[in-house]
Amino acid sequence: MTKKIGFLSFGHWTPHPTSATQTASDALLQSIDLAVAAEELGADGAYFRVHHFARQLGSPFPLLAAVGARTSRIEIGTGVIDMRYANPLAFAEDAGAADLIAGGRLQLGISRGSPEQVVDGWRYFGFEPDDGENQADMARRHTLVALEALSGKQFAQPNPRPMFPNPPGLLRVEPYSEGLHERIWWGAGSDATARWAAHEGMNLMSSTLKDDESGEPFHVQQRKQIEAFRDEWAKHDHGFEPRVSVSRSIFAITNDLDRRYFLGSRDAEDQFGFIDSTRSVFARSYADEPEPLIEDLRRDEAIAAADTLLLTVPNQLGVEYNAHVIESILTHVAPALGWR
């Protein structure tokens, strides 16, 4: 299957002499530069992780808009925005504006989020679950409101004496970017949430972590999650074909620096553990010289099932090195697997 191939940056910054990304400014500006470099290399997507209260990328829309203004072709996305922290109408406004700047290239991954740096950090942003809700329910409620706004729903009663003339009828969130509603992805950590995403008409974004639901290897469980998503999608008429992305840490060893960084990685096997009392499985990393790497990747059932592959990149090693990481996959690996 021909695949779209992009990068996913966690946007870490560390004030340490060994880091090429020592400040928040470094993380943001280097993210823009890497997106520009990736587009020049022929990559299809530039995606960014979002974490609050952390030395990582936390406020996505200024970054997405800046990338959109500096590039012309590459898809620009998130993986993922934590909807526990999001005002859904402000989210829709910011997303619409950034998408218009980018010419309709946003691909927004959203989710209920992962464990954060502080306890119940969404409370500091002014959000509380409703009676009978938990935080995951609140995230899904925020998501459904945002999806309605992104669809252009007119719902707001106009002022009879407005400052500026209004169009007739109820008003919608502005600016509105047509088609963005179909470019929202749900970051699903289980088969059930993948089915929920399909029910609500969102694309599927599946990362390197999911609930361990069978004890099978990660890639097998993730392939089954993709199948559950597509089976549920087929039951509905959303009016467009869905997309599915998976994330992986993949490094083609082509020079001595690659060997020093990644050859003999300890993450060459899946890892099983607990997150928030839920047994989870973490995907292995792939790092090898191109020929054995290609053979390893042929056996990954989830990559084979997905239409989009996001390469997680070690952003603190700098723009030049990360561009090399992306180029190595595009040049030495992707063609042999039929991804390009």
Short mmCIF file of C-alpha atoms in Angstrom, two decimals, residues 5 36 89 96 124 143 158 162 172 253 271 289 293 299 306:
data_model
loop_
_atom_site.label_atom_id
_atom_site.label_comp_id
_atom_site.label_asym_id
_atom_site.label_seq_id
_atom_site.Cartn_x
_atom_site.Cartn_y
_atom_site.Cartn_z
CA ILE A 5 4.72 9.32 5.60
CA VAL A 36 10.06 23.03 5.96
CA LEU A 89 -15.64 26.69 20.59
CA GLY A 96 -10.44 27.29 11.51
CA TYR A 124 -6.46 24.80 36.20
CA THR A 143 -15.13 16.84 21.27
CA PRO A 158 -27.69 37.14 17.01
CA PRO A 162 -25.12 44.24 16.62
CA ARG A 172 -21.77 30.02 13.65
CA ILE A 253 21.23 2.94 10.29
CA GLN A 271 6.88 -3.66 26.55
CA GLU A 289 20.60 -1.20 8.64
CA LEU A 293 15.03 -3.13 8.83
CA ARG A 299 6.04 -8.22 9.46
CA ALA A 306 -2.70 1.87 7.88
#
